[in-house]
Short mmCIF file of C-alpha atoms in Angstrom, two decimals:
data_model
loop_
_atom_site.label_atom_id
_atom_site.label_comp_id
_atom_site.label_asym_id
_atom_site.label_seq_id
_atom_site.Cartn_x
_atom_site.Cartn_y
_atom_site.Cartn_z
CA MET A 393 -74.39 6.27 52.69
CA GLU A 394 -73.63 7.71 56.11
CA LEU A 395 -75.60 6.79 59.22
CA ARG A 396 -75.46 8.24 62.71
CA ASP A 397 -74.46 6.05 65.65
CA TYR A 398 -78.03 5.62 66.89
CA GLN A 399 -79.14 4.49 63.41
CA TRP A 400 -76.42 1.83 63.31
CA GLU A 401 -77.53 0.65 66.73
CA VAL A 402 -81.21 0.17 65.82
CA ILE A 403 -80.67 -1.59 62.47
CA GLY A 404 -78.26 -4.23 63.83
CA PRO A 405 -80.75 -7.12 64.17
CA ALA A 406 -82.38 -6.25 60.83
CA LEU A 407 -79.03 -6.65 59.09
CA GLU A 408 -78.98 -10.16 60.56
CA GLY A 409 -82.37 -10.91 58.98
CA LYS A 410 -84.50 -10.57 62.11
CA ASN A 411 -87.99 -9.05 62.22
CA ILE A 412 -87.87 -5.83 64.23
CA ILE A 413 -89.57 -2.49 64.76
CA ILE A 414 -87.37 0.61 64.55
CA TRP A 415 -88.61 3.18 67.04
CA LEU A 416 -87.08 6.61 66.42
CA PRO A 417 -88.50 10.11 66.86
CA THR A 418 -89.84 11.90 63.80
CA GLY A 419 -87.12 13.63 61.82
CA THR A 420 -84.24 11.46 63.05
CA GLY A 421 -83.89 9.22 60.00
CA LYS A 422 -86.09 6.13 60.31
CA THR A 423 -86.49 5.95 56.53
CA ARG A 424 -82.77 6.43 55.93
CA ALA A 425 -82.01 3.58 58.33
CA ALA A 426 -84.55 1.37 56.55
CA LEU A 427 -83.04 2.39 53.22
CA TYR A 428 -79.66 1.08 54.32
CA VAL A 429 -81.22 -2.21 55.46
CA ALA A 430 -82.91 -2.54 52.06
CA MET A 431 -79.66 -1.83 50.22
CA ARG A 432 -77.68 -4.41 52.21
CA HIS A 433 -80.52 -6.93 51.88
CA LEU A 434 -80.47 -6.61 48.09
CA GLU A 435 -76.66 -6.79 47.96
CA MET A 436 -76.31 -9.82 50.20
CA GLN A 437 -79.29 -12.01 49.22
CA SER A 438 -79.83 -13.55 45.82
CA ASN A 439 -83.22 -12.98 44.14
CA ALA A 440 -84.06 -10.41 46.79
CA LYS A 441 -87.02 -8.07 46.37
CA VAL A 442 -88.10 -5.28 48.70
CA ALA A 443 -91.51 -3.67 49.24
CA MET A 444 -91.78 -0.36 51.09
CA ILE A 445 -95.38 -0.23 52.32
CA VAL A 446 -97.09 3.02 53.33
CA ASN A 447 -100.61 3.87 54.46
CA LYS A 448 -101.04 7.19 52.63
CA VAL A 449 -100.69 7.92 48.93
CA HIS A 450 -98.49 10.99 49.29
CA LEU A 451 -95.89 8.95 51.20
CA VAL A 452 -95.26 6.77 48.12
CA HIS A 453 -93.90 9.72 46.18
CA GLN A 454 -92.26 11.32 49.21
CA HIS A 455 -90.17 8.25 50.06
CA TYR A 456 -89.38 7.63 46.37
CA SER A 457 -88.24 11.16 45.54
CA LYS A 458 -86.48 12.06 48.82
CA GLU A 459 -84.83 8.78 49.83
CA PHE A 460 -84.92 5.73 47.56
CA GLN A 461 -84.43 7.34 44.15
CA PRO A 462 -81.59 9.74 45.13
CA HIS A 463 -79.58 7.10 47.00
CA LEU A 464 -80.27 3.83 45.17
CA LYS A 465 -81.17 4.71 41.56
CA ASP A 466 -77.70 3.76 40.26
CA LYS A 467 -77.79 0.33 41.88
CA PHE A 468 -81.39 -0.86 41.79
CA LYS A 469 -84.62 -0.48 39.85
CA ILE A 470 -87.20 1.30 42.00
CA ILE A 471 -90.90 1.65 41.14
CA PRO A 472 -93.41 3.86 43.00
CA ILE A 473 -97.01 2.66 42.68
CA SER A 474 -99.99 4.48 44.15
CA GLY A 475 -103.73 4.74 43.68
CA ASP A 476 -103.38 7.57 41.18
CA SER A 477 -100.84 5.79 38.94
CA GLU A 478 -101.57 3.50 35.99
CA THR A 479 -98.86 1.08 37.12
CA LYS A 480 -101.22 -0.47 39.69
CA CYS A 481 -103.10 -2.17 36.83
CA PHE A 482 -99.95 -4.13 35.99
CA PHE A 483 -98.70 -4.53 39.53
CA ALA A 484 -97.39 -8.10 39.10
CA ASN A 485 -95.35 -7.17 36.03
CA PHE A 486 -93.73 -4.21 37.74
CA VAL A 487 -92.96 -6.26 40.86
CA LYS A 488 -91.30 -8.90 38.68
CA ASP A 489 -89.15 -6.34 36.85
CA SER A 490 -88.05 -4.23 39.83
CA ASP A 491 -85.85 -4.56 42.89
CA ILE A 492 -87.79 -2.18 45.15
CA VAL A 493 -91.51 -1.41 45.04
CA ILE A 494 -92.91 1.51 47.02
CA CYS A 495 -96.68 1.27 47.28
CA THR A 496 -99.69 1.73 49.52
CA ALA A 497 -100.74 -1.18 51.68
CA GLN A 498 -104.13 -1.21 49.95
CA ILE A 499 -102.60 -1.76 46.52
CA LEU A 500 -100.47 -4.65 47.78
CA TYR A 501 -103.43 -6.20 49.58
CA ASN A 502 -105.61 -5.88 46.46
CA ALA A 503 -102.87 -7.56 44.43
CA LEU A 504 -102.71 -10.45 46.91
CA GLN A 505 -106.46 -10.97 46.51
CA SER A 506 -106.62 -10.43 42.74
CA ASP A 507 -107.19 -13.23 40.22
CA SER A 508 -105.78 -11.13 37.39
CA GLU A 509 -102.44 -12.34 36.06
CA GLU A 510 -101.31 -8.73 35.56
CA LYS A 511 -102.09 -7.79 39.17
CA HIS A 512 -101.70 -10.89 41.36
CA VAL A 513 -98.64 -11.33 43.55
CA GLU A 514 -97.79 -13.46 46.57
CA LEU A 515 -96.17 -12.25 49.77
CA THR A 516 -93.44 -14.80 49.07
CA ASP A 517 -92.52 -12.80 45.93
CA PHE A 518 -90.87 -10.38 48.39
CA THR A 519 -87.95 -11.03 50.70
CA LEU A 520 -88.23 -7.83 52.78
CA LEU A 521 -91.32 -5.81 53.75
CA ILE A 522 -90.69 -2.36 55.22
CA ILE A 523 -93.86 -1.11 56.92
CA ASP A 524 -93.98 2.64 57.48
CA GLU A 525 -95.99 4.06 60.42
CA CYS A 526 -96.34 0.46 61.61
CA HIS A 527 -98.21 1.42 64.80
CA HIS A 528 -101.31 1.24 62.59
CA THR A 529 -101.00 -2.57 62.44
CA GLN A 530 -104.05 -3.15 64.62
CA LYS A 531 -107.81 -3.74 64.52
CA ASP A 532 -109.26 -3.46 61.00
CA ALA A 533 -106.43 -1.36 59.53
CA ILE A 534 -105.12 -2.42 56.13
CA TYR A 535 -101.68 -3.15 57.62
CA ASN A 536 -103.27 -5.70 59.91
CA LYS A 537 -105.09 -7.32 57.00
CA LEU A 538 -101.77 -7.67 55.21
CA MET A 539 -100.14 -9.22 58.24
CA GLU A 540 -103.04 -11.62 58.67
CA VAL A 541 -102.12 -13.03 55.24
CA TYR A 542 -98.51 -13.28 56.39
CA LEU A 543 -99.38 -15.01 59.67
CA GLN A 544 -101.75 -17.46 57.96
CA LYS A 545 -98.90 -18.52 55.71
CA LYS A 546 -96.52 -18.78 58.66
CA PHE A 547 -98.86 -20.97 60.69
CA THR A 548 -99.51 -23.26 57.72
CA GLY A 549 -95.83 -24.05 57.29
CA HIS A 550 -94.55 -21.54 54.71
CA ARG A 551 -90.85 -20.97 55.33
CA LYS A 552 -89.88 -18.45 52.65
CA LEU A 553 -91.72 -15.50 54.14
CA PRO A 554 -90.35 -11.98 53.83
CA GLN A 555 -88.40 -10.33 56.61
CA ILE A 556 -90.45 -7.64 58.39
CA LEU A 557 -89.07 -4.21 59.27
CA GLY A 558 -91.52 -1.85 60.98
CA LEU A 559 -90.97 1.89 61.37
CA THR A 560 -92.63 4.14 63.94
CA ALA A 561 -92.11 7.34 65.90
CA SER A 562 -94.34 5.92 68.64
CA PRO A 563 -96.13 2.58 69.00
CA GLY A 564 -98.73 4.37 71.13
CA THR A 565 -100.72 2.95 73.99
CA GLY A 566 -104.05 2.35 72.29
CA GLY A 567 -105.71 4.72 74.72
CA ALA A 568 -104.76 2.51 77.66
CA SER A 569 -105.47 3.87 81.14
CA THR A 570 -102.94 1.67 82.97
CA PHE A 571 -99.30 0.77 82.48
CA GLU A 572 -100.18 -2.92 82.09
CA LYS A 573 -102.71 -2.21 79.33
CA ALA A 574 -100.21 0.04 77.55
CA VAL A 575 -97.66 -2.78 77.60
CA ASP A 576 -100.29 -5.19 76.28
CA HIS A 577 -101.04 -2.82 73.40
CA ILE A 578 -97.38 -2.57 72.41
CA LEU A 579 -96.96 -6.35 72.64
CA MET A 580 -100.04 -6.73 70.44
CA ILE A 581 -98.43 -4.49 67.77
CA CYS A 582 -95.27 -6.63 67.98
CA ALA A 583 -97.30 -9.83 67.65
CA ASN A 584 -99.31 -8.50 64.71
CA LEU A 585 -96.05 -7.68 62.93
CA ASP A 586 -94.36 -10.94 63.97
CA THR A 587 -91.43 -8.92 65.26
CA TRP A 588 -88.66 -10.18 67.52
CA ARG A 589 -87.95 -6.86 69.21
CA ILE A 590 -88.52 -3.11 69.22
CA MET A 591 -85.21 -1.34 68.63
CA SER A 592 -84.62 2.12 70.08
CA PRO A 593 -81.23 3.65 70.95
CA GLN A 594 -79.80 2.64 74.32
CA ILE A 595 -76.05 3.04 73.88
CA SER A 596 -76.20 6.01 71.49
CA ILE A 597 -78.91 7.92 73.33
CA LYS A 598 -76.79 11.10 73.60
CA ASP A 599 -76.21 11.09 69.85
CA LEU A 600 -79.99 10.90 69.37
CA GLU A 601 -80.69 13.65 71.90
CA ALA A 602 -78.30 15.94 70.05
CA LYS A 603 -80.36 15.41 66.89
CA VAL A 604 -83.82 15.89 68.42
CA LYS A 605 -85.14 19.31 69.31
CA GLN A 606 -87.24 19.21 72.44
CA PRO A 607 -90.37 21.35 72.24
CA ILE A 608 -91.25 24.02 74.73
CA LYS A 609 -94.85 23.34 75.67
CA GLN A 610 -97.21 26.04 76.85
CA TYR A 611 -100.78 25.26 77.84
CA ASP A 612 -103.23 28.15 77.63
CA LEU A 613 -106.63 27.78 79.27
CA VAL A 614 -108.83 30.47 77.79
CA PRO A 615 -111.93 31.30 79.88
CA GLU A 616 -115.32 30.98 78.25
CA ARG A 617 -117.41 34.01 77.33
CA ASP A 618 -118.99 35.72 80.35
CA LYS A 619 -122.22 35.99 78.38
CA ASP A 620 -123.14 34.11 75.24
CA PRO A 621 -126.43 35.37 73.76
CA PHE A 622 -125.68 33.99 70.28
CA GLY A 623 -124.96 30.49 71.61
CA ASP A 624 -127.97 30.70 73.92
CA LYS A 625 -130.19 31.58 70.95
CA LEU A 626 -128.96 28.57 68.98
CA LYS A 627 -129.70 26.31 71.95
CA GLU A 628 -133.16 27.87 72.28
CA LEU A 629 -133.94 26.98 68.66
CA MET A 630 -132.66 23.42 69.20
CA THR A 631 -134.94 23.09 72.22
CA THR A 632 -137.88 24.25 70.09
CA ILE A 633 -137.16 21.49 67.54
CA HIS A 634 -137.11 18.86 70.29
CA GLN A 635 -140.43 20.19 71.60
CA TYR A 636 -141.85 20.05 68.07
CA LEU A 637 -141.00 16.34 68.10
CA GLY A 638 -142.98 15.99 71.34
CA GLU A 639 -139.86 15.35 73.41
CA HIS A 640 -140.04 16.87 76.88
CA GLU A 641 -136.96 15.07 78.20
CA PHE A 642 -133.92 15.14 75.94
CA ASN A 643 -130.14 15.52 76.05
CA THR A 644 -129.35 19.21 76.53
CA ASP A 645 -125.57 18.91 76.16
CA PHE A 646 -125.81 21.04 73.03
CA GLY A 647 -122.53 21.69 71.24
CA THR A 648 -120.84 18.47 72.41
CA GLN A 649 -119.72 15.22 70.78
CA MET A 650 -122.05 13.33 73.10
CA TYR A 651 -125.05 15.30 71.83
CA GLU A 652 -123.96 14.77 68.22
CA GLN A 653 -123.84 11.02 68.83
CA LYS A 654 -127.39 11.09 70.22
CA VAL A 655 -128.66 13.05 67.22
CA VAL A 656 -126.93 10.68 64.79
CA GLU A 657 -128.70 7.79 66.51
CA MET A 658 -131.99 9.69 66.25
CA GLU A 659 -131.48 10.28 62.53
CA LYS A 660 -130.61 6.62 61.98
CA HIS A 661 -133.67 5.47 63.94
CA GLY A 662 -135.85 7.83 61.91
CA ALA A 663 -134.53 6.33 58.67
CA GLU A 664 -134.99 2.75 59.87
CA THR A 665 -138.59 3.37 61.03
CA VAL A 666 -139.42 5.55 57.99
CA ASP A 667 -140.14 8.43 60.36
CA ARG A 668 -139.32 11.32 58.07
CA ARG A 669 -140.27 13.89 60.70
CA LYS A 670 -137.71 12.56 63.19
CA ARG A 671 -135.02 12.03 60.54
CA THR A 672 -135.39 15.55 59.12
CA CYS A 673 -135.37 17.22 62.54
CA ALA A 674 -132.30 15.20 63.55
CA MET A 675 -130.46 16.34 60.42
CA HIS A 676 -131.23 19.99 61.21
CA LEU A 677 -130.24 19.51 64.87
CA ARG A 678 -126.87 18.21 63.68
CA LYS A 679 -126.36 21.40 61.69
CA TYR A 680 -127.21 23.53 64.71
CA ASN A 681 -124.77 21.46 66.75
CA ASP A 682 -122.08 21.96 64.10
CA ALA A 683 -122.78 25.69 64.30
CA LEU A 684 -122.21 25.53 68.08
CA PHE A 685 -118.89 23.73 67.46
CA LEU A 686 -117.86 26.54 65.11
CA HIS A 687 -119.12 29.13 67.56
CA ASP A 688 -116.77 27.65 70.17
CA THR A 689 -113.83 27.58 67.72
CA VAL A 690 -114.12 30.57 65.42
CA ARG A 691 -116.29 33.68 65.06
CA MET A 692 -120.02 33.95 65.70
CA LYS A 693 -120.30 35.25 62.14
CA ASP A 694 -118.80 32.01 60.82
CA ALA A 695 -121.33 29.90 62.74
CA TYR A 696 -124.15 32.05 61.38
CA ASP A 697 -122.84 31.88 57.79
CA PHE A 698 -122.58 28.11 58.08
CA LEU A 699 -126.23 27.78 59.13
CA GLU A 700 -127.47 30.28 56.56
CA GLU A 701 -125.63 28.45 53.77
CA PHE A 702 -127.20 25.17 54.87
CA TYR A 703 -130.74 26.58 54.71
CA ILE A 704 -130.14 28.27 51.34
CA LEU A 705 -128.85 24.99 49.92
CA GLU A 706 -131.74 23.00 51.42
CA LYS A 707 -134.26 25.37 49.86
CA PHE A 708 -132.50 25.06 46.49
CA VAL A 709 -132.24 21.24 46.34
CA LYS A 710 -135.69 20.32 47.71
CA ASP A 711 -138.45 20.41 45.12
CA SER A 712 -141.25 19.62 47.56
CA ARG A 713 -141.62 20.33 51.26
CA ASP A 714 -143.79 18.79 53.90
CA GLU A 715 -145.01 20.22 57.20
CA THR A 716 -141.71 19.48 58.98
CA ASP A 717 -139.65 21.25 56.32
CA VAL A 718 -141.90 24.30 56.52
CA PHE A 719 -141.62 24.39 60.34
CA LEU A 720 -137.82 24.16 60.29
CA TYR A 721 -137.40 26.80 57.57
CA ARG A 722 -139.74 29.20 59.35
CA LEU A 723 -137.96 28.61 62.64
CA PHE A 724 -134.61 29.61 61.20
CA ASN A 725 -135.87 32.41 58.94
CA GLY A 726 -137.95 33.85 61.76
CA ASN A 727 -134.87 34.12 63.98
CA SER A 728 -132.15 34.75 61.40
CA ASN A 729 -132.18 38.55 61.78
CA GLU A 730 -131.73 38.26 65.54
CA LEU A 731 -128.94 35.69 65.08
CA LEU A 732 -127.21 37.92 62.55
CA GLU A 733 -127.43 40.92 64.87
CA LEU A 734 -126.08 38.92 67.82
CA SER A 735 -123.22 37.55 65.72
CA SER A 736 -122.11 41.10 64.91
CA ASN A 737 -121.71 42.12 68.55
CA ILE A 738 -117.94 42.11 69.23
CA GLU A 739 -118.59 42.25 72.96
CA TYR A 740 -119.39 38.52 72.87
CA GLU A 741 -116.71 37.45 70.37
CA ASN A 742 -114.69 34.28 70.89
CA PRO A 743 -111.90 34.88 73.48
CA LYS A 744 -109.83 32.04 71.98
CA LEU A 745 -109.38 34.07 68.81
CA LYS A 746 -108.01 37.00 70.78
CA ARG A 747 -105.43 34.73 72.42
CA LEU A 748 -104.53 33.22 69.03
CA GLU A 749 -104.09 36.73 67.66
CA GLU A 750 -101.66 37.56 70.49
CA ILE A 751 -99.63 34.39 69.85
CA LEU A 752 -99.33 35.04 66.12
CA GLU A 753 -98.40 38.69 66.73
CA LYS A 754 -95.69 37.64 69.19
CA HIS A 755 -94.02 35.15 66.85
CA PHE A 756 -94.44 36.88 63.50
CA GLN A 757 -93.45 40.31 64.82
CA SER A 758 -90.25 38.99 66.40
CA SER A 759 -88.93 37.31 63.25
CA SER A 760 -89.53 37.68 59.53
CA ASN A 761 -88.47 34.03 59.18
CA SER A 762 -91.23 32.64 61.40
CA ARG A 763 -93.10 29.59 60.16
CA GLY A 764 -96.10 28.14 61.88
CA LEU A 765 -98.73 25.46 61.97
CA ILE A 766 -102.20 25.75 63.47
CA PHE A 767 -103.92 22.42 64.09
CA THR A 768 -107.68 22.47 64.42
CA CYS A 769 -110.32 19.77 64.59
CA THR A 770 -112.38 20.10 61.38
CA ARG A 771 -112.03 21.16 57.75
CA GLN A 772 -114.76 23.72 58.32
CA SER A 773 -112.76 25.42 61.06
CA THR A 774 -109.62 25.54 58.86
CA THR A 775 -111.60 27.52 56.27
CA TYR A 776 -113.00 29.98 58.79
CA LEU A 777 -109.67 30.42 60.60
CA LEU A 778 -108.03 31.32 57.27
CA GLN A 779 -110.77 33.87 56.60
CA TRP A 780 -110.29 35.30 60.09
CA ILE A 781 -106.52 35.64 59.66
CA ASN A 782 -106.84 37.27 56.25
CA SER A 783 -109.40 39.79 57.51
CA ASN A 784 -107.77 40.55 60.88
CA GLU A 785 -106.51 44.14 60.92
CA SER A 786 -103.96 43.47 63.68
CA LEU A 787 -102.32 40.69 61.66
CA LYS A 788 -102.25 42.38 58.26
CA GLY A 789 -98.89 44.09 58.77
CA LEU A 790 -97.07 40.93 59.86
CA ASN A 791 -96.55 39.44 56.38
CA ILE A 792 -98.46 36.29 57.30
CA LYS A 793 -98.99 34.18 54.19
CA ALA A 794 -101.44 31.49 55.24
CA ALA A 795 -103.05 28.51 53.53
CA ILE A 796 -105.10 25.45 54.37
CA LEU A 797 -103.79 21.87 54.45
CA THR A 798 -106.44 19.17 54.87
CA GLY A 799 -107.00 15.56 53.91
CA ALA A 800 -109.14 14.02 51.21
CA GLY A 801 -112.82 13.21 51.24
CA SER A 802 -115.63 15.00 53.01
CA ASN A 803 -119.32 15.51 52.43
CA GLN A 804 -119.36 18.65 54.53
CA SER A 805 -116.60 20.70 52.96
CA LYS A 806 -114.28 20.71 49.98
CA HIS A 807 -111.37 18.30 50.29
CA MET A 808 -107.87 18.72 48.89
CA THR A 809 -106.50 16.53 46.14
CA GLN A 810 -103.08 14.97 46.49
CA ASN A 811 -101.63 17.47 43.99
CA GLU A 812 -103.12 20.39 45.92
CA GLN A 813 -101.55 19.07 49.13
CA LYS A 814 -98.16 18.76 47.41
CA ASP A 815 -98.45 22.28 46.01
CA VAL A 816 -99.21 23.80 49.43
CA ILE A 817 -96.33 21.97 51.13
CA GLN A 818 -93.95 22.93 48.33
CA LYS A 819 -94.89 26.61 48.69
CA PHE A 820 -94.47 26.33 52.46
CA ARG A 821 -91.05 24.74 52.07
CA LYS A 822 -89.88 27.47 49.67
CA GLY A 823 -91.18 30.29 51.85
CA PHE A 824 -94.04 31.45 49.64
CA LEU A 825 -96.27 30.46 52.57
CA ASN A 826 -95.33 30.76 56.23
CA LEU A 827 -98.44 29.57 58.08
CA LEU A 828 -100.47 26.41 57.50
CA ILE A 829 -103.88 25.81 59.05
CA SER A 830 -104.39 22.09 59.14
CA THR A 831 -106.37 19.16 60.38
CA SER A 832 -104.50 16.12 61.71
CA VAL A 833 -103.42 15.18 58.15
CA ALA A 834 -100.17 17.14 58.68
CA GLU A 835 -99.31 15.44 61.97
CA GLU A 836 -98.21 12.10 60.61
CA GLY A 837 -96.16 11.32 57.57
CA PHE A 838 -96.10 14.66 55.76
CA ASP A 839 -92.63 15.97 55.10
CA ILE A 840 -93.01 19.53 56.38
CA PRO A 841 -90.06 21.80 57.18
CA GLU A 842 -89.32 22.77 60.74
CA CYS A 843 -91.56 25.42 62.31
CA ASN A 844 -90.91 27.68 65.26
CA ILE A 845 -94.55 27.79 66.35
CA VAL A 846 -97.18 25.06 66.45
CA VAL A 847 -100.59 25.84 67.90
CA ARG A 848 -103.06 23.12 68.79
CA TYR A 849 -106.17 25.20 68.58
CA GLY A 850 -108.95 23.73 70.68
CA LEU A 851 -107.70 20.17 70.67
CA MET A 852 -105.45 17.71 72.41
CA THR A 853 -104.72 14.65 70.27
CA ASN A 854 -103.25 11.27 71.12
CA GLU A 855 -99.70 10.51 72.17
CA ILE A 856 -98.71 9.40 68.66
CA SER A 857 -99.65 12.79 67.22
CA MET A 858 -97.79 14.59 70.00
CA VAL A 859 -94.62 12.63 69.12
CA GLN A 860 -95.03 12.96 65.35
CA VAL A 861 -95.33 16.72 65.51
CA LYS A 862 -92.02 17.14 67.38
CA LEU A 863 -90.30 17.28 64.00
CA PHE A 864 -91.17 20.94 63.67
CA ILE A 865 -92.07 22.11 67.18
CA LEU A 866 -90.23 24.73 69.11
CA ASP A 867 -93.33 26.08 70.82
CA CYS A 868 -96.39 23.91 71.27
CA ILE A 869 -99.44 25.77 72.58
CA PRO A 870 -102.47 23.52 73.02
CA TYR A 871 -105.86 24.90 73.97
CA LEU A 872 -107.92 22.78 76.33
#
């Protein structure tokens, strides 16, 4: 197994048995370096057993199929165990019979807490824990819960604890606003992982720089609409609902996260005080606010369709209606024709979409081999952006083959299963797709081939995401 100079440099202390964090940029071989440490650990230590711990199900199979199985299958017995596999029910048996276990942190934690003989294991059953994306070892994250078990054993005198090897592309700053607080955050991650040192290349920095492609970043500030009659109409209807509740002073930051938070609190208070009128109005105000979010991100038509679908579904699922329901339905139905007409007026269409169209035209016209990623904030906006791309006349001749890539679980829109995610990424890798529209699920951990265009559409995420996405960036175009 060949390693680059910078990989040899960062694994040195781990080969001596010390607890460390390997800090390497995405796409430069953190997992391969950890793989070598695991191999040497198993070769040099009697009764050794390794656990590769991940925080997302798809990473179990990714690390197994791309790294551990191809390189170590002839030497060691490797078992992947995830939430969708039957092996988790006999976790203890598989741990006993294998050299390397690759599993989610949740499965290992459940096994530590289990009373079942088939499931229960101890941390001391392992001699090396490799923790992927270890910057998540903080607060209430499952990694931190695992390490709490480790630290409790350490402070009560256990000596045969596993060696810890953390992997990260960026420890992050925890949102710190000062250098001192950023340092404190990184030291906290180190303490939570009981690590001796963070290892990043110092001597072999030029070797690393030759491996890492530096992104060209372009920041486009798109001006807001000069006039916004559709958005103004939505805000007018929201004001009417507040007045119906007898509120003459209320938060008018419609279409913002701050307003959403206030409405969530209103809905919660209505439920706690059994005030159905307040709770129902708050729920409808949230939908109007979501429509304003969409209006700011995608087409006016999409915002209108979203609201119309909500009211059709509400009418279908509710057997009985009270005075508040009747008021809210009449309010929307009485203004729906005007909203529909306003949403069809291209004079007031979203200027961000025009800029996105220009960017896609530039990159997909210049090369038939272009591959791109568009990051957006919600699952709903991924759906509407895909519809917009597929229906856009200017983009139809560019051979853009787009699809959605989102995470699991949502009450508001259909989520993707793990198999669906794998299928989309496989098609993207083979060239059957050349543009993915994604939420932040693709920014960390997914093995996605290099792209020549990454657009952050209407969002700026944290510093960890910005580092993670460098794997496939040549052009990064955030919208503020």
